[in-house]
CSV table of C-alpha atoms in Angstrom, one decimal:
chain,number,residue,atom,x,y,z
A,1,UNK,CA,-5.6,15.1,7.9
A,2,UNK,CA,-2.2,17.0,8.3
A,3,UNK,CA,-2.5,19.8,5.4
A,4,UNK,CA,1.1,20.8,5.4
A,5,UNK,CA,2.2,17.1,4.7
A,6,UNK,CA,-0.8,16.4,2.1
A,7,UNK,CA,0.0,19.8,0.5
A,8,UNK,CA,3.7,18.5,0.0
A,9,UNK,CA,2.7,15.1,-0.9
A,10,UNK,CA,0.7,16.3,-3.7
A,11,UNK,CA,3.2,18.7,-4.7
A,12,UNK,CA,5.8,16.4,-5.4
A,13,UNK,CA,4.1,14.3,-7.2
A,14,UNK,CA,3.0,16.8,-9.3
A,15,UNK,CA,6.7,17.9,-10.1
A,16,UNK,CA,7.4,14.3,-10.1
A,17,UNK,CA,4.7,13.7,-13.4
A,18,UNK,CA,4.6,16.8,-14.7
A,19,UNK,CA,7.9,17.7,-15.8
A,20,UNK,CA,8.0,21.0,-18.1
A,21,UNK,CA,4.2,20.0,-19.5
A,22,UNK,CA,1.6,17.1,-20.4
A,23,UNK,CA,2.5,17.2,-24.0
A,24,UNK,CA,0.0,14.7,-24.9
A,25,UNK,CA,-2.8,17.1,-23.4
A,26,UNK,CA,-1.2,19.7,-24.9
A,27,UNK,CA,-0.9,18.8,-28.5
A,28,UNK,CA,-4.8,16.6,-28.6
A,29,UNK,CA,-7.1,18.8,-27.0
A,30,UNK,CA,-7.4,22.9,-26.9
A,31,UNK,CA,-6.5,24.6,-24.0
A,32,UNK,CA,-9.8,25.8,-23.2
A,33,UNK,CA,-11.8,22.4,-23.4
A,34,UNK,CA,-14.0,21.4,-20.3
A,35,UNK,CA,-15.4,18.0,-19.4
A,36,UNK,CA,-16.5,15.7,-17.4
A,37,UNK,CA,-15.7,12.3,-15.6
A,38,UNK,CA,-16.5,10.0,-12.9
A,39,UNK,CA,-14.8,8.3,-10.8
A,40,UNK,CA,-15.9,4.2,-11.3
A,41,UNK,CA,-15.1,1.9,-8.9
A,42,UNK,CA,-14.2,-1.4,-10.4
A,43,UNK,CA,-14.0,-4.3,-7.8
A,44,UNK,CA,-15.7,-4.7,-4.5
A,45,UNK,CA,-13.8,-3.3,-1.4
A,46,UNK,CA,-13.6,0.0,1.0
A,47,UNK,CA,-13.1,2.8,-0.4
A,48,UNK,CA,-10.5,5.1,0.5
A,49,UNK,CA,-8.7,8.3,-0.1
A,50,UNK,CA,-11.8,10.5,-1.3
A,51,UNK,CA,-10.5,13.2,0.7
A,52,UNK,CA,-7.3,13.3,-0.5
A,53,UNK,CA,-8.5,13.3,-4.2
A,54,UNK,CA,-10.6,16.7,-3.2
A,55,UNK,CA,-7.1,18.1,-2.1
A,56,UNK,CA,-5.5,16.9,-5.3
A,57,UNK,CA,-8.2,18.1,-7.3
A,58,UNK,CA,-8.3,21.8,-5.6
A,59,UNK,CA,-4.8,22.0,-5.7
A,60,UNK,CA,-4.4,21.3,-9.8
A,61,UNK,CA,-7.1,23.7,-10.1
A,62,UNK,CA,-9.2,25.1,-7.3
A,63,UNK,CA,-11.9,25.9,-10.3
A,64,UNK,CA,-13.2,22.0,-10.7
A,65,UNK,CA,-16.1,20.7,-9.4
A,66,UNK,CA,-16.3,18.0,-7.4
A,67,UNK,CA,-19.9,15.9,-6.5
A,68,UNK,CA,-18.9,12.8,-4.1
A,69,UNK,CA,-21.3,10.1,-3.9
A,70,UNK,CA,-19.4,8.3,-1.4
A,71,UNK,CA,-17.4,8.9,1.6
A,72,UNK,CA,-14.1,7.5,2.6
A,73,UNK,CA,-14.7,3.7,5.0
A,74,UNK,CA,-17.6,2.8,3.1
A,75,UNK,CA,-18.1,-0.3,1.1
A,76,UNK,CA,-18.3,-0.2,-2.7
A,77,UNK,CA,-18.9,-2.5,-5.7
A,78,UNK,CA,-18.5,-2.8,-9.0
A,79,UNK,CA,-19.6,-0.4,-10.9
A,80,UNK,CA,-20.2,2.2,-8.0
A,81,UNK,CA,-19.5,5.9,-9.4
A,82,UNK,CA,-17.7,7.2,-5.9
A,83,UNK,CA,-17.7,11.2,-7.4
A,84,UNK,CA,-17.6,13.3,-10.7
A,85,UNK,CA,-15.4,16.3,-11.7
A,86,UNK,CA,-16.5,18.7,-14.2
A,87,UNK,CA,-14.0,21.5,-15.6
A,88,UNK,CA,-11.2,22.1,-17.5
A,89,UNK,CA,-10.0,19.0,-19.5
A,90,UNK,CA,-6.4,19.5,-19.1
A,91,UNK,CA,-6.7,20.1,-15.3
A,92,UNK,CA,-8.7,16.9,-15.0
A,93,UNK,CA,-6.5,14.8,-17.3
A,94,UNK,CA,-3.3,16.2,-15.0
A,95,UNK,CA,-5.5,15.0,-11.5
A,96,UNK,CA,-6.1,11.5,-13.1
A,97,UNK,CA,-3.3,9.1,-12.2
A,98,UNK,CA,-2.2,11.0,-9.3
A,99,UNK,CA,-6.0,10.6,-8.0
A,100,UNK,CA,-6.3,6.6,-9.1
A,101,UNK,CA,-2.7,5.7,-7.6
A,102,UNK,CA,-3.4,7.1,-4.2
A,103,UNK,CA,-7.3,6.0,-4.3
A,104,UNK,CA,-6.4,2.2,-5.7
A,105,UNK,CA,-3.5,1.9,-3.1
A,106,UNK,CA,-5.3,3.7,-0.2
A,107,UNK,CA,-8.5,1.6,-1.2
A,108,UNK,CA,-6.6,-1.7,-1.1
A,109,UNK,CA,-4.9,-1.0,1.9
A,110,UNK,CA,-8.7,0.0,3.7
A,111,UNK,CA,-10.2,-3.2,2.7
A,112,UNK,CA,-7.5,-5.7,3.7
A,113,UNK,CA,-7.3,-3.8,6.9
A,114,UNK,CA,-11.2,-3.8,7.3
A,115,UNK,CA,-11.3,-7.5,6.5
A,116,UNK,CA,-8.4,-8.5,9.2
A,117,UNK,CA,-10.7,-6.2,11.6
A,118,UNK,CA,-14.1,-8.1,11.0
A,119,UNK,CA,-12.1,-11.5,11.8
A,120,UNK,CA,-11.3,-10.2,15.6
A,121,UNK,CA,-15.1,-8.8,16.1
A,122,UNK,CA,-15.4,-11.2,19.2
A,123,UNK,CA,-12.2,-10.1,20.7
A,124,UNK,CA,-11.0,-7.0,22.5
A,125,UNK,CA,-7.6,-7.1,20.3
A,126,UNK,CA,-7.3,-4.3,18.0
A,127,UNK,CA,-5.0,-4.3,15.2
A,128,UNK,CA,-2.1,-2.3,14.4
A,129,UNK,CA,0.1,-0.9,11.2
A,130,UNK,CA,3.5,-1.0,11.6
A,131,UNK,CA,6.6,1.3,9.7
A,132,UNK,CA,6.7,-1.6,6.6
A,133,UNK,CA,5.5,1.1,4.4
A,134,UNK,CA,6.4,2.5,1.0
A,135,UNK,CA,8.7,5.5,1.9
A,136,UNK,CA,7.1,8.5,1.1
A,137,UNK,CA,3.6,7.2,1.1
A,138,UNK,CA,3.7,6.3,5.2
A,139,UNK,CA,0.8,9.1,6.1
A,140,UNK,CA,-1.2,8.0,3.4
A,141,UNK,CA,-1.1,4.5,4.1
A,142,UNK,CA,-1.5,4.6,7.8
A,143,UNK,CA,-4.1,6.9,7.0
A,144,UNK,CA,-5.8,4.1,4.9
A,145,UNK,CA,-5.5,1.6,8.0
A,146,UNK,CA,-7.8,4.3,10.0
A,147,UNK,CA,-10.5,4.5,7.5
A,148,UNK,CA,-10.8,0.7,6.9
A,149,UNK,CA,-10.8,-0.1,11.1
A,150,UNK,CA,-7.2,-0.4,12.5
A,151,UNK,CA,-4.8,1.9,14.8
A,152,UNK,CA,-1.5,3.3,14.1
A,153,UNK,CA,1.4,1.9,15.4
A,154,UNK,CA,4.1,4.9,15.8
A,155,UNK,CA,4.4,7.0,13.0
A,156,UNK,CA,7.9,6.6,13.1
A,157,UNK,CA,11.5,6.3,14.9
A,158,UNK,CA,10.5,9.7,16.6
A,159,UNK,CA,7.4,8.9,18.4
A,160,UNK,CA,8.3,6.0,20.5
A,161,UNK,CA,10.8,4.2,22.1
A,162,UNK,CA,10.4,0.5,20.2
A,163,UNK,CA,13.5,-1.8,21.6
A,164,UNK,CA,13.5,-4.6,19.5
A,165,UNK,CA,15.9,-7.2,19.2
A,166,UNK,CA,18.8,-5.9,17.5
A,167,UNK,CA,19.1,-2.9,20.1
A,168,UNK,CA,18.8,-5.5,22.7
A,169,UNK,CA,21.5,-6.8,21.6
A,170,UNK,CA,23.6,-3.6,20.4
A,171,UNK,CA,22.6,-2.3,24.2
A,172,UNK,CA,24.1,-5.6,26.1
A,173,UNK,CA,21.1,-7.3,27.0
A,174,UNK,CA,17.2,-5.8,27.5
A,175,UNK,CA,18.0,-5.0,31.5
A,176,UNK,CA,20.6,-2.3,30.2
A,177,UNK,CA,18.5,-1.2,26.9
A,178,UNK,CA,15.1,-0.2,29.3
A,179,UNK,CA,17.3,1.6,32.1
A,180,UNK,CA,19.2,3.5,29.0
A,181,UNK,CA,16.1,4.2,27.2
A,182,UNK,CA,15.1,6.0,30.7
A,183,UNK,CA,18.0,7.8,31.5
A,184,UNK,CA,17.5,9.1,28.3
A,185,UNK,CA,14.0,10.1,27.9
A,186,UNK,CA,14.8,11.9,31.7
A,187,UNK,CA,18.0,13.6,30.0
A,188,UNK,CA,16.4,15.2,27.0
A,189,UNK,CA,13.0,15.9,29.1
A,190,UNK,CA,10.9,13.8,27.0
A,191,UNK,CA,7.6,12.4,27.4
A,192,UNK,CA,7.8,8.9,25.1
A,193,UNK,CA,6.0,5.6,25.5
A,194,UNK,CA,8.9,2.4,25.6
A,195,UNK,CA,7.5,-0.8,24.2
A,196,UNK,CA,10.3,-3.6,24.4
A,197,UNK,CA,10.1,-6.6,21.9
A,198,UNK,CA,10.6,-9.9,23.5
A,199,UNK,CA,11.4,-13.8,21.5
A,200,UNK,CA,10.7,-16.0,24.5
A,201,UNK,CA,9.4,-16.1,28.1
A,202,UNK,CA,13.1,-15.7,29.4
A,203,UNK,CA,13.2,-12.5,27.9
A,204,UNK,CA,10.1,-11.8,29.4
A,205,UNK,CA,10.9,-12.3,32.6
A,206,UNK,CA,13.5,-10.2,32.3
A,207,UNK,CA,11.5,-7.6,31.5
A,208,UNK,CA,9.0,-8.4,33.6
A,209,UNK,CA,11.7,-7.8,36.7
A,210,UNK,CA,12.9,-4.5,35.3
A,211,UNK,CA,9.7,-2.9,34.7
A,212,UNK,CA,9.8,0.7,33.4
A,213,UNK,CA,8.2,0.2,30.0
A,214,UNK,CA,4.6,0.9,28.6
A,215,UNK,CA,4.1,-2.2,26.4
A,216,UNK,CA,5.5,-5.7,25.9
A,217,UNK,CA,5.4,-7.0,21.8
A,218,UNK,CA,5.7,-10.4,21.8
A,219,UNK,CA,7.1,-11.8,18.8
A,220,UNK,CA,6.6,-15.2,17.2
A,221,UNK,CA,5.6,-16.8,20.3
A,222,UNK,CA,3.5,-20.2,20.0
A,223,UNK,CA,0.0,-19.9,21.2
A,224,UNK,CA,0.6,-21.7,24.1
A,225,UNK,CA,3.5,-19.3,25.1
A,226,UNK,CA,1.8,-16.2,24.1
A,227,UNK,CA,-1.3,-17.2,26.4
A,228,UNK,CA,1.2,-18.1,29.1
A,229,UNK,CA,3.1,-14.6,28.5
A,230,UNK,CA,-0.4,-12.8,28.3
A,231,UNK,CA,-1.4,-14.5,31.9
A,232,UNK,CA,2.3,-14.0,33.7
A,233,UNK,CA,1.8,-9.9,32.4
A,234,UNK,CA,-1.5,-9.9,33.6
A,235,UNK,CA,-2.7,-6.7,32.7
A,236,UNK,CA,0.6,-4.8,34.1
A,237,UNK,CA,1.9,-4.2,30.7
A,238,UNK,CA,-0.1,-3.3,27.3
A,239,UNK,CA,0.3,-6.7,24.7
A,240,UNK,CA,1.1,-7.0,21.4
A,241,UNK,CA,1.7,-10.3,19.2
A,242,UNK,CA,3.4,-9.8,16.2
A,243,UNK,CA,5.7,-12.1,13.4
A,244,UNK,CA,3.9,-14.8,11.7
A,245,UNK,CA,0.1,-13.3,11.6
A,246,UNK,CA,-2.3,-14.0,8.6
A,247,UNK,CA,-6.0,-14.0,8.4
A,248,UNK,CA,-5.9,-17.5,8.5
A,249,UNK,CA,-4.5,-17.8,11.7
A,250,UNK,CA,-5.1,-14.0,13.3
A,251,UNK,CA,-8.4,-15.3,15.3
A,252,UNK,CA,-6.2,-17.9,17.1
A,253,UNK,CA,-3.7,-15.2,18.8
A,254,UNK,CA,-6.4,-12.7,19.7
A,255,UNK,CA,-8.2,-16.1,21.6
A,256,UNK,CA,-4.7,-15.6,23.5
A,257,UNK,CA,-6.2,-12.0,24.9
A,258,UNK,CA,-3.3,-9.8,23.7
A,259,UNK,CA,-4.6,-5.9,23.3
A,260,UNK,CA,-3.0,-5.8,20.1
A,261,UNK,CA,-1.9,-7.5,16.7
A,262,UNK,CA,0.8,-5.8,14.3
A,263,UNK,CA,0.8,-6.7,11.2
A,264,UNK,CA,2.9,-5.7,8.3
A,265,UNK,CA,1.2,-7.1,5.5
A,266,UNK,CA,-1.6,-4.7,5.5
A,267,UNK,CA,0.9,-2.0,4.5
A,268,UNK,CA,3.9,-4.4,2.7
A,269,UNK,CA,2.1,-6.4,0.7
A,270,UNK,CA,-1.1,-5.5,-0.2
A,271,UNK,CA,-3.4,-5.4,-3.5
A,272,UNK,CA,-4.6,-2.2,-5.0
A,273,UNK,CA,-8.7,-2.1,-5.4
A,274,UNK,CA,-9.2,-1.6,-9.3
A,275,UNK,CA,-11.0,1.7,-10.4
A,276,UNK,CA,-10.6,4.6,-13.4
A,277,UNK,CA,-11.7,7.8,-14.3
A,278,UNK,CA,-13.3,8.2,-16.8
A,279,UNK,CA,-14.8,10.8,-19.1
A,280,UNK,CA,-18.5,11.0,-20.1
């Protein structure tokens, strides 16, 4: 867990809810009340984000006390109690939503990612995130791909060198985008993977000739031309198959042996796991 971009997270959204006070806490219930609640899961799933409720928690109001029951990755039902505070009211009542929107999204995110994973458990493929995430929330919701069994793809536009195919185009073709992306990395003296996205086995070919790159993503290829792309890279080049993967058909293309599937949906698209806090 980075600290300094949690800590920022959390403050934001803070200001974000907050405004100049929680008037409805504020005009109910006395300023010194204390309580209780627990955190009740609500539908089965992986759980997620326990961690980051402790932080949102201390932060509020580093006096509350926290019991956790269960630890981020493992699998919940309904009617699971995953921790309790205990404290002041108004602290507790300001942690609430903040707590059950990144937990719910975090959670729903870890259990569609866990159940994509437990599809490709005869495979060697692993699957990846990519940057179809909701701005602002990207380190929590690659985070949540971690804890429910898949691997980041970069973080973001500063952490890789990703030509896909509009800067193969922009670039005049993918021989002059991979010896610019070179030049470049030797200019500025850094030390960056290139991955290079490729539509068909022409362009892979082409690629294959010019060399110079870490990984190869092959994008909506059919299975018979991704296996034929997997064999004519053979093993020179790190593989990933992207565009068009479900978990209906996400077996299929890791039976075509690529080291990696990207897929967006566990980030773009995904259901929130139902749970609330509540007081007892």
């Amino acid at each position: 867990m980075d600290k300094q971009i949690i800590d920022q997270f959390i403050k934001n959204a803070i200001a974000e809810d907050l405004g100049d006070g929680d008037h409805t806490s504020l005009s109910t219930i006395p300023a010194n009340a204390q309580g209780k609640a627990k955190l009740l899961i609500k539908e089965d799933g992986i759980v997620a984000g326990v961690e980051l409720a402790l932080q949102i928690f201390s932060h509020i109001d580093p006096r509350l006390e926290i019991e956790v029951f269960i630890n981020d990755g493992a699998a919940v039902k309904y009617g699971d109690i995953v921790l309790t505070v205990s404290g002041s009211t108004h602290s507790i009542l300001l942690a609430e939503r903040l707590v059950l929107n990144c937990m719910q999204r975090m959670s729903g995110i870890a259990t569609k990612t866990n159940q994509v994973v437990a599809l490709l458990g005869n495979y060697k493929t692993k699957l990846l995130d990519t940057r179809k995430t909701t701005p602002g929330l990207r380190y929590l919701e690659k985070w949540a791909v971690r804890i429910g069994g898949g691997v980041n793809h970069r973080i973001g536009l500063y952490d890789m060198i990703l030509i896909k195919d509009n800067h193969v185009d922009y670039a005049g073709g993918i021989t002059n985008a991979i010896n610019s992306a070179n030049q470049y990395l030797k200019d500025k003296n850094k030390d960056l993977d290139i991955e290079i996205e490729v539509r068909n086995l022409s362009e892979l070919n082409e690629v294959l000739q010019s060399g110079n790159v870490n990984r190869i993503m092959l994008d909506n290829f059919t299975f018979d031309n991704l296996k034929q792309a997997v064999k004519l890279i053979d093993g020179k080049y790190i593989t990933e198959a992207s565009g068009g993967i479900t978990e209906e058909n996400v077996a299929e293309y890791a039976a075509c042996g690529v080291d990696f599937i990207s897929m967006g949906a566990l980030t773009h698209s995904v259901k929130s796991l139902d749970m609330s806090l509540k007081a007892f």
